Amino acid sequence: MLKSNVQEEILRCGTEPTYFIEKYGKIQHPKKGLVTFKMYDFQKTLLNDFIRNRFNIVNKARQLGISTLIAAYCAWLIMFHRDKNILIVATKIDTAKNIVTKVKVILKYLPKDLYLAKITTDNKCSVELSNGSKIQATSTSRDAGRSEAVSLLIVDEAAHVEGLEELWMGLLP
């Protein structure tokens, strides 16, 4: 791509998360393998809710692609915004790590021209970029995320988290 076209594409991706996700978001489909993420209308609505509202509670059925949507939103957020600290809390560490893994897949398959920041830390529970943004996974505990300045908190299956109120009070800025 020409330099001006690359700059235009980066600007569009950075300001239009739906465009970025649907054009560049690669996800692992259980039957089809690696595919481009094409969002359903309800996912687009939910993505807009994430952007517009500080707090969101999603009461949903299983297998609707919400975790995948959250991962795509997180990938967009850390790639196009500096110093974002995303914490994913789940009852089981493997559940939280699964979302981080989905973020890694999206980052891995981005065109090189879109890399505004380099991956500086990459392990099973976290990814950190050179722009200061990071995402990390943890299991629920009384001190999960304490002393963290969290830009985005994702609590997976919050209804099953023991001591959620105490956890929330410790994380809420």
GROMACS .gro file of N, CA and C in nm:
model
  519
    1MET      N    1   0.083  -0.119   0.000
    1MET     CA    2   0.000   0.000   0.000
    1MET      C    3   0.087   0.125   0.000
    2LEU      N    4   0.038   0.226  -0.062
    2LEU     CA    5   0.107   0.355  -0.058
    2LEU      C    6   0.100   0.412   0.082
    3LYS      N    7   0.199   0.493   0.115
    3LYS     CA    8   0.207   0.549   0.251
    3LYS      C    9   0.080   0.624   0.290
    4SER      N   10   0.025   0.706   0.200
    4SER     CA   11  -0.097   0.781   0.233
    4SER      C   12  -0.215   0.687   0.251
    5ASN      N   13  -0.221   0.580   0.173
    5ASN     CA   14  -0.329   0.482   0.188
    5ASN      C   15  -0.318   0.408   0.321
    6VAL      N   16  -0.195   0.377   0.361
    6VAL     CA   17  -0.173   0.310   0.489
    6VAL      C   18  -0.219   0.401   0.603
    7GLN      N   19  -0.182   0.528   0.596
    7GLN     CA   20  -0.223   0.622   0.700
    7GLN      C   21  -0.375   0.635   0.707
    8GLU      N   22  -0.439   0.641   0.592
    8GLU     CA   23  -0.586   0.648   0.589
    8GLU      C   24  -0.648   0.522   0.648
    9GLU      N   25  -0.592   0.407   0.616
    9GLU     CA   26  -0.644   0.280   0.667
    9GLU      C   27  -0.626   0.271   0.818
   10ILE      N   28  -0.511   0.311   0.868
   10ILE     CA   29  -0.487   0.311   1.012
   10ILE      C   30  -0.585   0.404   1.082
   11LEU      N   31  -0.604   0.523   1.027
   11LEU     CA   32  -0.698   0.618   1.085
   11LEU      C   33  -0.840   0.560   1.087
   12ARG      N   34  -0.881   0.498   0.977
   12ARG     CA   35  -1.015   0.441   0.972
   12ARG      C   36  -1.029   0.326   1.073
   13CYS      N   37  -0.930   0.240   1.079
   13CYS     CA   38  -0.936   0.128   1.174
   13CYS      C   39  -0.939   0.178   1.318
   14GLY      N   40  -0.861   0.281   1.346
   14GLY     CA   41  -0.855   0.334   1.481
   14GLY      C   42  -0.981   0.405   1.526
   15THR      N   43  -1.058   0.457   1.430
   15THR     CA   44  -1.180   0.530   1.466
   15THR      C   45  -1.308   0.450   1.441
   16GLU      N   46  -1.297   0.340   1.368
   16GLU     CA   47  -1.414   0.257   1.337
   16GLU      C   48  -1.388   0.112   1.375
   17PRO      N   49  -1.412   0.076   1.501
   17PRO     CA   50  -1.383  -0.061   1.544
   17PRO      C   51  -1.460  -0.168   1.466
   18THR      N   52  -1.583  -0.140   1.425
   18THR     CA   53  -1.659  -0.238   1.347
   18THR      C   54  -1.587  -0.266   1.215
   19TYR      N   55  -1.542  -0.161   1.150
   19TYR     CA   56  -1.467  -0.178   1.024
   19TYR      C   57  -1.340  -0.260   1.048
   20PHE      N   58  -1.263  -0.223   1.150
   20PHE     CA   59  -1.139  -0.294   1.181
   20PHE      C   60  -1.165  -0.442   1.206
   21ILE      N   61  -1.263  -0.472   1.290
   21ILE     CA   62  -1.291  -0.611   1.327
   21ILE      C   63  -1.335  -0.693   1.206
   22GLU      N   64  -1.426  -0.637   1.128
   22GLU     CA   65  -1.479  -0.714   1.015
   22GLU      C   66  -1.380  -0.725   0.899
   23LYS      N   67  -1.291  -0.630   0.885
   23LYS     CA   68  -1.194  -0.637   0.775
   23LYS      C   69  -1.070  -0.716   0.813
   24TYR      N   70  -1.023  -0.700   0.938
   24TYR     CA   71  -0.894  -0.759   0.976
   24TYR      C   72  -0.901  -0.861   1.089
   25GLY      N   73  -1.014  -0.873   1.156
   25GLY     CA   74  -1.024  -0.965   1.268
   25GLY      C   75  -1.034  -1.109   1.224
   26LYS      N   76  -0.932  -1.187   1.251
   26LYS     CA   77  -0.932  -1.330   1.220
   26LYS      C   78  -0.962  -1.406   1.349
   27ILE      N   79  -1.052  -1.503   1.337
   27ILE     CA   80  -1.091  -1.583   1.453
   27ILE      C   81  -1.087  -1.731   1.417
   28GLN      N   82  -1.078  -1.814   1.519
   28GLN     CA   83  -1.077  -1.958   1.499
   28GLN      C   84  -1.220  -2.011   1.505
   29HIS      N   85  -1.271  -2.059   1.393
   29HIS     CA   86  -1.403  -2.120   1.387
   29HIS      C   87  -1.385  -2.270   1.414
   30PRO      N   88  -1.474  -2.331   1.496
   30PRO     CA   89  -1.454  -2.471   1.531
   30PRO      C   90  -1.457  -2.568   1.412
   31LYS      N   91  -1.527  -2.533   1.305
   31LYS     CA   92  -1.535  -2.622   1.189
   31LYS      C   93  -1.457  -2.570   1.068
   32LYS      N   94  -1.453  -2.438   1.051
   32LYS     CA   95  -1.394  -2.380   0.931
   32LYS      C   96  -1.248  -2.337   0.951
   33GLY      N   97  -1.199  -2.341   1.073
   33GLY     CA   98  -1.062  -2.295   1.098
   33GLY      C   99  -1.056  -2.144   1.106
   34LEU      N  100  -0.948  -2.086   1.056
   34LEU     CA  101  -0.927  -1.942   1.063
   34LEU      C  102  -1.017  -1.872   0.961
   35VAL      N  103  -1.102  -1.782   1.011
   35VAL     CA  104  -1.194  -1.707   0.924
   35VAL      C  105  -1.195  -1.560   0.966
   36THR      N  106  -1.241  -1.475   0.878
   36THR     CA  107  -1.260  -1.334   0.910
   36THR      C  108  -1.387  -1.321   0.994
   37PHE      N  109  -1.381  -1.241   1.097
   37PHE     CA  110  -1.494  -1.223   1.189
   37PHE      C  111  -1.600  -1.133   1.124
   38LYS      N  112  -1.710  -1.191   1.086
   38LYS     CA  113  -1.825  -1.115   1.035
   38LYS      C  114  -1.928  -1.111   1.148
   39MET      N  115  -1.953  -0.992   1.198
   39MET     CA  116  -2.041  -0.977   1.313
   39MET      C  117  -2.188  -0.980   1.274
   40TYR      N  118  -2.267  -1.036   1.363
   40TYR     CA  119  -2.412  -1.028   1.353
   40TYR      C  120  -2.454  -0.889   1.400
   41ASP      N  121  -2.575  -0.850   1.365
   41ASP     CA  122  -2.625  -0.718   1.405
   41ASP      C  123  -2.623  -0.700   1.556
   42PHE      N  124  -2.660  -0.804   1.632
   42PHE     CA  125  -2.662  -0.790   1.778
   42PHE      C  126  -2.521  -0.770   1.832
   43GLN      N  127  -2.420  -0.827   1.766
   43GLN     CA  128  -2.282  -0.807   1.809
   43GLN      C  129  -2.237  -0.664   1.781
   44LYS      N  130  -2.280  -0.610   1.667
   44LYS     CA  131  -2.247  -0.471   1.635
   44LYS      C  132  -2.311  -0.376   1.736
   45THR      N  133  -2.435  -0.405   1.772
   45THR     CA  134  -2.505  -0.323   1.872
   45THR      C  135  -2.432  -0.330   2.006
   46LEU      N  136  -2.391  -0.450   2.045
   46LEU     CA  137  -2.320  -0.467   2.171
   46LEU      C  138  -2.184  -0.397   2.168
   47LEU      N  139  -2.114  -0.404   2.057
   47LEU     CA  140  -1.987  -0.334   2.042
   47LEU      C  141  -2.006  -0.183   2.061
   48ASN      N  142  -2.110  -0.129   2.000
   48ASN     CA  143  -2.141   0.014   2.018
   48ASN      C  144  -2.175   0.045   2.163
   49ASP      N  145  -2.243  -0.047   2.231
   49ASP     CA  146  -2.272  -0.029   2.374
   49ASP      C  147  -2.142  -0.023   2.455
   50PHE      N  148  -2.046  -0.111   2.422
   50PHE     CA  149  -1.917  -0.110   2.491
   50PHE      C  150  -1.849   0.025   2.477
   51ILE      N  151  -1.856   0.082   2.359
   51ILE     CA  152  -1.789   0.207   2.331
   51ILE      C  153  -1.859   0.325   2.398
   52ARG      N  154  -1.991   0.324   2.397
   52ARG     CA  155  -2.069   0.437   2.449
   52ARG      C  156  -2.087   0.437   2.600
   53ASN      N  157  -2.089   0.320   2.662
   53ASN     CA  158  -2.124   0.310   2.804
   53ASN      C  159  -2.008   0.258   2.886
   54ARG      N  160  -1.986   0.319   2.998
   54ARG     CA  161  -1.878   0.277   3.087
   54ARG      C  162  -1.906   0.141   3.148
   55PHE      N  163  -2.031   0.115   3.185
   55PHE     CA  164  -2.067  -0.012   3.247
   55PHE      C  165  -2.165  -0.087   3.157
   56ASN      N  166  -2.140  -0.216   3.138
   56ASN     CA  167  -2.229  -0.301   3.060
   56ASN      C  168  -2.244  -0.435   3.132
   57ILE      N  169  -2.366  -0.481   3.140
   57ILE     CA  170  -2.394  -0.616   3.189
   57ILE      C  171  -2.461  -0.689   3.075
   58VAL      N  172  -2.404  -0.803   3.037
   58VAL     CA  173  -2.458  -0.880   2.926
   58VAL      C  174  -2.515  -1.011   2.982
   59ASN      N  175  -2.646  -1.022   2.977
   59ASN     CA  176  -2.714  -1.145   3.019
   59ASN      C  177  -2.742  -1.222   2.890
   60LYS      N  178  -2.675  -1.335   2.873
   60LYS     CA  179  -2.680  -1.401   2.743
   60LYS      C  180  -2.685  -1.552   2.755
   61ALA      N  181  -2.718  -1.613   2.645
   61ALA     CA  182  -2.710  -1.758   2.633
   61ALA      C  183  -2.567  -1.794   2.593
   62ARG      N  184  -2.538  -1.922   2.588
   62ARG     CA  185  -2.405  -1.968   2.548
   62ARG      C  186  -2.391  -1.967   2.396
   63GLN      N  187  -2.268  -1.964   2.351
   63GLN     CA  188  -2.232  -1.981   2.210
   63GLN      C  189  -2.288  -1.873   2.118
   64LEU      N  190  -2.290  -1.750   2.164
   64LEU     CA  191  -2.336  -1.639   2.081
   64LEU      C  192  -2.220  -1.556   2.025
   65GLY      N  193  -2.097  -1.594   2.056
   65GLY     CA  194  -1.982  -1.521   2.006
   65GLY      C  195  -1.951  -1.394   2.083
   66ILE      N  196  -2.001  -1.385   2.204
   66ILE     CA  197  -1.976  -1.264   2.284
   66ILE      C  198  -1.831  -1.260   2.332
   67SER      N  199  -1.777  -1.372   2.374
   67SER     CA  200  -1.636  -1.375   2.415
   67SER      C  201  -1.545  -1.340   2.298
   68THR      N  202  -1.580  -1.385   2.181
   68THR     CA  203  -1.503  -1.352   2.061
   68THR      C  204  -1.514  -1.203   2.031
   69LEU      N  205  -1.633  -1.148   2.046
   69LEU     CA  206  -1.653  -1.004   2.026
   69LEU      C  207  -1.571  -0.925   2.129
   70ILE      N  208  -1.573  -0.968   2.253
   70ILE     CA  209  -1.495  -0.901   2.357
   70ILE      C  210  -1.346  -0.905   2.323
   71ALA      N  211  -1.298  -1.019   2.276
   71ALA     CA  212  -1.158  -1.031   2.238
   71ALA      C  213  -1.124  -0.935   2.123
   72ALA      N  214  -1.212  -0.927   2.026
   72ALA     CA  215  -1.190  -0.837   1.912
   72ALA      C  216  -1.188  -0.692   1.958
   73TYR      N  217  -1.279  -0.656   2.047
   73TYR     CA  218  -1.282  -0.520   2.101
   73TYR      C  219  -1.152  -0.492   2.178
   74CYS      N  220  -1.107  -0.588   2.257
   74CYS     CA  221  -0.982  -0.571   2.333
   74CYS      C  222  -0.863  -0.555   2.239
   75ALA      N  223  -0.858  -0.634   2.132
   75ALA     CA  224  -0.748  -0.622   2.035
   75ALA      C  225  -0.747  -0.482   1.974
   76TRP      N  226  -0.865  -0.434   1.936
   76TRP     CA  227  -0.876  -0.299   1.879
   76TRP      C  228  -0.830  -0.194   1.982
   77LEU      N  229  -0.877  -0.210   2.104
   77LEU     CA  230  -0.848  -0.111   2.208
   77LEU      C  231  -0.699  -0.101   2.237
   78ILE      N  232  -0.631  -0.215   2.251
   78ILE     CA  233  -0.489  -0.208   2.284
   78ILE      C  234  -0.402  -0.171   2.163
   79MET      N  235  -0.448  -0.203   2.044
   79MET     CA  236  -0.368  -0.169   1.925
   79MET      C  237  -0.377  -0.021   1.890
   80PHE      N  238  -0.494   0.040   1.910
   80PHE     CA  239  -0.513   0.178   1.864
   80PHE      C  240  -0.520   0.280   1.978
   81HIS      N  241  -0.495   0.238   2.100
   81HIS     CA  242  -0.497   0.330   2.214
   81HIS      C  243  -0.378   0.303   2.305
   82ARG      N  244  -0.317   0.409   2.349
   82ARG     CA  245  -0.201   0.397   2.438
   82ARG      C  246  -0.245   0.374   2.582
   83ASP      N  247  -0.161   0.301   2.653
   83ASP     CA  248  -0.171   0.287   2.799
   83ASP      C  249  -0.306   0.235   2.847
   84LYS      N  250  -0.366   0.144   2.773
   84LYS     CA  251  -0.490   0.079   2.818
   84LYS      C  252  -0.452  -0.046   2.895
   85ASN      N  253  -0.513  -0.064   3.010
   85ASN     CA  254  -0.488  -0.180   3.094
   85ASN      C  255  -0.618  -0.258   3.106
   86ILE      N  256  -0.623  -0.372   3.039
   86ILE     CA  257  -0.744  -0.455   3.038
   86ILE      C  258  -0.722  -0.575   3.128
   87LEU      N  259  -0.816  -0.598   3.217
   87LEU     CA  260  -0.809  -0.712   3.307
   87LEU      C  261  -0.931  -0.800   3.284
   88ILE      N  262  -0.905  -0.927   3.261
   88ILE     CA  263  -1.013  -1.025   3.244
   88ILE      C  264  -1.012  -1.114   3.366
   89VAL      N  265  -1.124  -1.117   3.435
   89VAL     CA  266  -1.139  -1.197   3.556
   89VAL      C  267  -1.245  -1.302   3.529
   90ALA      N  268  -1.214  -1.426   3.563
   90ALA     CA  269  -1.310  -1.535   3.545
   90ALA      C  270  -1.296  -1.632   3.662
   91THR      N  271  -1.398  -1.714   3.681
   91THR     CA  272  -1.394  -1.811   3.791
   91THR      C  273  -1.280  -1.911   3.773
   92LYS      N  274  -1.244  -1.940   3.650
   92LYS     CA  275  -1.132  -2.030   3.621
   92LYS      C  276  -1.032  -1.956   3.535
   93ILE      N  277  -0.905  -1.970   3.565
   93ILE     CA  278  -0.801  -1.901   3.490
   93ILE      C  279  -0.805  -1.941   3.342
   94ASP      N  280  -0.837  -2.065   3.311
   94ASP     CA  281  -0.842  -2.109   3.171
   94ASP      C  282  -0.949  -2.033   3.092
   95THR      N  283  -1.058  -1.999   3.156
   95THR     CA  284  -1.163  -1.921   3.089
   95THR      C  285  -1.111  -1.782   3.054
   96ALA      N  286  -1.044  -1.719   3.147
   96ALA     CA  287  -0.987  -1.586   3.122
   96ALA      C  288  -0.876  -1.593   3.017
   97LYS      N  289  -0.791  -1.696   3.024
   97LYS     CA  290  -0.683  -1.711   2.927
   97LYS      C  291  -0.738  -1.733   2.786
   98ASN      N  292  -0.854  -1.795   2.775
   98ASN     CA  293  -0.915  -1.820   2.645
   98ASN      C  294  -0.941  -1.688   2.571
   99ILE      N  295  -0.985  -1.587   2.643
   99ILE     CA  296  -1.009  -1.457   2.579
   99ILE      C  297  -0.877  -1.394   2.536
  100VAL      N  298  -0.774  -1.405   2.619
  100VAL     CA  299  -0.642  -1.354   2.582
  100VAL      C  300  -0.591  -1.426   2.457
  101THR      N  301  -0.613  -1.555   2.449
  101THR     CA  302  -0.572  -1.631   2.330
  101THR      C  303  -0.642  -1.581   2.205
  102LYS      N  304  -0.770  -1.548   2.215
  102LYS     CA  305  -0.843  -1.494   2.101
  102LYS      C  306  -0.787  -1.358   2.059
  103VAL      N  307  -0.747  -1.277   2.155
  103VAL     CA  308  -0.684  -1.149   2.123
  103VAL      C  309  -0.554  -1.174   2.047
  104LYS      N  310  -0.476  -1.270   2.093
  104LYS     CA  311  -0.348  -1.301   2.028
  104LYS      C  312  -0.367  -1.345   1.884
  105VAL      N  313  -0.471  -1.423   1.857
  105VAL     CA  314  -0.498  -1.467   1.720
  105VAL      C  315  -0.525  -1.346   1.631
  106ILE      N  316  -0.607  -1.254   1.680
  106ILE     CA  317  -0.637  -1.135   1.601
  106ILE      C  318  -0.510  -1.055   1.575
  107LEU      N  319  -0.428  -1.034   1.678
  107LEU     CA  320  -0.305  -0.958   1.662
  107LEU      C  321  -0.207  -1.028   1.568
  108LYS      N  322  -0.200  -1.160   1.577
  108LYS     CA  323  -0.106  -1.237   1.495
  108LYS      C  324  -0.133  -1.222   1.346
  109TYR      N  325  -0.258  -1.213   1.309
  109TYR     CA  326  -0.294  -1.212   1.167
  109TYR      C  327  -0.322  -1.072   1.111
  110LEU      N  328  -0.290  -0.970   1.186
  110LEU     CA  329  -0.304  -0.834   1.133
  110LEU      C  330  -0.198  -0.809   1.026
  111PRO      N  331  -0.232  -0.733   0.923
  111PRO     CA  332  -0.129  -0.695   0.825
  111PRO      C  333  -0.020  -0.612   0.895
  112LYS      N  334   0.102  -0.632   0.854
  112LYS     CA  335   0.215  -0.562   0.917
  112LYS      C  336   0.199  -0.410   0.914
  113ASP      N  337   0.133  -0.358   0.810
  113ASP     CA  338   0.112  -0.213   0.800
  113ASP      C  339   0.027  -0.157   0.913
  114LEU      N  340  -0.055  -0.242   0.975
  114LEU     CA  341  -0.143  -0.194   1.082
  114LEU      C  342  -0.078  -0.200   1.221
  115TYR      N  343   0.040  -0.257   1.230
  115TYR     CA  344   0.105  -0.267   1.360
  115TYR      C  345   0.159  -0.131   1.403
  116LEU      N  346   0.084  -0.063   1.487
  116LEU     CA  347   0.127   0.064   1.542
  116LEU      C  348   0.218   0.044   1.662
  117ALA      N  349   0.206  -0.074   1.724
  117ALA     CA  350   0.284  -0.107   1.842
  117ALA      C  351   0.330  -0.252   1.830
  118LYS      N  352   0.446  -0.280   1.887
  118LYS     CA  353   0.500  -0.416   1.885
  118LYS      C  354   0.461  -0.488   2.011
  119ILE      N  355   0.451  -0.619   2.001
  119ILE     CA  356   0.424  -0.702   2.119
  119ILE      C  357   0.555  -0.713   2.197
  120THR      N  358   0.551  -0.670   2.322
  120THR     CA  359   0.672  -0.674   2.406
  120THR      C  360   0.667  -0.786   2.508
  121THR      N  361   0.547  -0.827   2.547
  121THR     CA  362   0.529  -0.939   2.639
  121THR      C  363   0.419  -1.027   2.583
  122ASP      N  364   0.446  -1.156   2.580
  122ASP     CA  365   0.349  -1.251   2.526
  122ASP      C  366   0.363  -1.381   2.603
  123ASN      N  367   0.269  -1.404   2.696
  123ASN     CA  368   0.268  -1.531   2.767
  123ASN      C  369   0.124  -1.581   2.777
  124LYS      N  370   0.103  -1.689   2.846
  124LYS     CA  371  -0.030  -1.751   2.849
  124LYS      C  372  -0.138  -1.662   2.910
  125CYS      N  373  -0.098  -1.575   3.000
  125CYS     CA  374  -0.197  -1.493   3.070
  125CYS      C  375  -0.197  -1.347   3.030
  126SER      N  376  -0.106  -1.304   2.943
  126SER     CA  377  -0.103  -1.161   2.911
  126SER      C  378  -0.035  -1.132   2.778
  127VAL      N  379  -0.067  -1.015   2.728
  127VAL     CA  380  -0.002  -0.957   2.611
  127VAL      C  381   0.019  -0.810   2.644
  128GLU      N  382   0.140  -0.761   2.618
  128GLU     CA  383   0.169  -0.620   2.639
  128GLU      C  384   0.231  -0.564   2.512
  129LEU      N  385   0.191  -0.442   2.478
  129LEU     CA  386   0.240  -0.377   2.357
  129LEU      C  387   0.334  -0.262   2.391
  130SER      N  388   0.413  -0.222   2.292
  130SER     CA  389   0.510  -0.114   2.312
  130SER      C  390   0.444   0.022   2.335
  131ASN      N  391   0.313   0.033   2.309
  131ASN     CA  392   0.242   0.159   2.334
  131ASN      C  393   0.192   0.170   2.479
  132GLY      N  394   0.230   0.072   2.562
  132GLY     CA  395   0.192   0.075   2.703
  132GLY      C  396   0.060   0.004   2.733
  133SER      N  397  -0.009  -0.041   2.631
  133SER     CA  398  -0.136  -0.111   2.652
  133SER      C  399  -0.111  -0.259   2.678
  134LYS      N  400  -0.198  -0.319   2.759
  134LYS     CA  401  -0.183  -0.461   2.789
  134LYS      C  402  -0.317  -0.522   2.825
  135ILE      N  403  -0.321  -0.653   2.814
  135ILE     CA  404  -0.436  -0.730   2.855
  135ILE      C  405  -0.384  -0.847   2.937
  136GLN      N  406  -0.451  -0.873   3.049
  136GLN     CA  407  -0.408  -0.984   3.133
  136GLN      C  408  -0.527  -1.059   3.188
  137ALA      N  409  -0.506  -1.188   3.210
  137ALA     CA  410  -0.610  -1.277   3.260
  137ALA      C  411  -0.577  -1.320   3.401
  138THR      N  412  -0.680  -1.331   3.483
  138THR     CA  413  -0.662  -1.381   3.619
  138THR      C  414  -0.789  -1.452   3.662
  139SER      N  415  -0.775  -1.535   3.762
  139SER     CA  416  -0.894  -1.598   3.819
  139SER      C  417  -0.944  -1.511   3.934
  140THR      N  418  -1.068  -1.534   3.971
  140THR     CA  419  -1.125  -1.454   4.080
  140THR      C  420  -1.060  -1.491   4.212
  141SER      N  421  -1.030  -1.390   4.287
  141SER     CA  422  -0.979  -1.406   4.423
  141SER      C  423  -1.007  -1.275   4.494
  142ARG      N  424  -0.989  -1.274   4.623
  142ARG     CA  425  -1.019  -1.152   4.700
  142ARG      C  426  -0.932  -1.035   4.657
  143ASP      N  427  -0.810  -1.063   4.609
  143ASP     CA  428  -0.720  -0.954   4.573
  143ASP      C  429  -0.694  -0.944   4.423
  144ALA      N  430  -0.776  -1.007   4.342
  144ALA     CA  431  -0.758  -1.002   4.196
  144ALA      C  432  -0.763  -0.858   4.148
  145GLY      N  433  -0.657  -0.814   4.085
  145GLY     CA  434  -0.653  -0.681   4.026
  145GLY      C  435  -0.634  -0.567   4.122
  146ARG      N  436  -0.619  -0.594   4.250
  146ARG     CA  437  -0.598  -0.484   4.345
  146ARG      C  438  -0.472  -0.407   4.308
  147SER      N  439  -0.473  -0.282   4.330
  147SER     CA  440  -0.364  -0.188   4.300
  147SER      C  441  -0.341  -0.172   4.150
  148GLU      N  442  -0.432  -0.221   4.069
  148GLU     CA  443  -0.425  -0.204   3.924
  148GLU      C  444  -0.506  -0.080   3.885
  149ALA      N  445  -0.454  -0.003   3.792
  149ALA     CA  446  -0.532   0.104   3.731
  149ALA      C  447  -0.590   0.045   3.603
  150VAL      N  448  -0.714  -0.002   3.612
  150VAL     CA  449  -0.776  -0.078   3.504
  150VAL      C  450  -0.857   0.015   3.413
  151SER      N  451  -0.829   0.008   3.283
  151SER     CA  452  -0.905   0.083   3.183
  151SER      C  453  -1.033   0.010   3.146
  152LEU      N  454  -1.025  -0.122   3.142
  152LEU     CA  455  -1.139  -0.205   3.107
  152LEU      C  456  -1.133  -0.332   3.191
  153LEU      N  457  -1.241  -0.359   3.260
  153LEU     CA  458  -1.253  -0.480   3.342
  153LEU      C  459  -1.360  -0.568   3.279
  154ILE      N  460  -1.324  -0.692   3.255
  154ILE     CA  461  -1.419  -0.790   3.203
  154ILE      C  462  -1.432  -0.898   3.308
  155VAL      N  463  -1.552  -0.916   3.359
  155VAL     CA  464  -1.578  -1.021   3.457
  155VAL      C  465  -1.665  -1.124   3.386
  156ASP      N  466  -1.605  -1.238   3.356
  156ASP     CA  467  -1.675  -1.343   3.284
  156ASP      C  468  -1.757  -1.426   3.382
  157GLU      N  469  -1.881  -1.452   3.346
  157GLU     CA  470  -1.974  -1.528   3.428
  157GLU      C  471  -1.980  -1.472   3.571
  158ALA      N  472  -2.007  -1.344   3.579
  158ALA     CA  473  -2.007  -1.273   3.707
  158ALA      C  474  -2.105  -1.333   3.808
  159ALA      N  475  -2.214  -1.391   3.760
  159ALA     CA  476  -2.313  -1.450   3.851
  159ALA      C  477  -2.254  -1.565   3.932
  160HIS      N  478  -2.145  -1.623   3.885
  160HIS     CA  479  -2.084  -1.737   3.953
  160HIS      C  480  -1.959  -1.701   4.032
  161VAL      N  481  -1.929  -1.571   4.040
  161VAL     CA  482  -1.810  -1.526   4.111
  161VAL      C  483  -1.845  -1.503   4.257
  162GLU      N  484  -1.780  -1.582   4.343
  162GLU     CA  485  -1.801  -1.563   4.487
  162GLU      C  486  -1.732  -1.434   4.530
  163GLY      N  487  -1.799  -1.356   4.612
  163GLY     CA  488  -1.741  -1.232   4.661
  163GLY      C  489  -1.729  -1.125   4.554
  164LEU      N  490  -1.821  -1.126   4.457
  164LEU     CA  491  -1.815  -1.030   4.347
  164LEU      C  492  -1.820  -0.886   4.398
  165GLU      N  493  -1.903  -0.860   4.498
  165GLU     CA  494  -1.915  -0.724   4.548
  165GLU      C  495  -1.783  -0.674   4.605
  166GLU      N  496  -1.714  -0.758   4.679
  166GLU     CA  497  -1.584  -0.720   4.736
  166GLU      C  498  -1.481  -0.701   4.623
  167LEU      N  499  -1.481  -0.793   4.526
  167LEU     CA  500  -1.392  -0.782   4.412
  167LEU      C  501  -1.418  -0.652   4.337
  168TRP      N  502  -1.545  -0.621   4.313
  168TRP     CA  503  -1.584  -0.500   4.241
  168TRP      C  504  -1.536  -0.375   4.315
  169MET      N  505  -1.556  -0.372   4.445
  169MET     CA  506  -1.517  -0.255   4.523
  169MET      C  507  -1.365  -0.235   4.520
  170GLY      N  508  -1.290  -0.344   4.512
  170GLY     CA  509  -1.145  -0.334   4.505
  170GLY      C  510  -1.094  -0.287   4.369
  171LEU      N  511  -1.172  -0.310   4.265
  171LEU     CA  512  -1.130  -0.274   4.129
  171LEU      C  513  -1.187  -0.144   4.079
  172LEU      N  514  -1.298  -0.102   4.134
  172LEU     CA  515  -1.363   0.020   4.087
  172LEU      C  516  -1.279   0.142   4.126
  173PRO      N  517  -1.241   0.223   4.027
  173PRO     CA  518  -1.158   0.340   4.062
  173PRO      C  519  -1.239   0.443   4.139
   0.00000   0.00000   0.00000
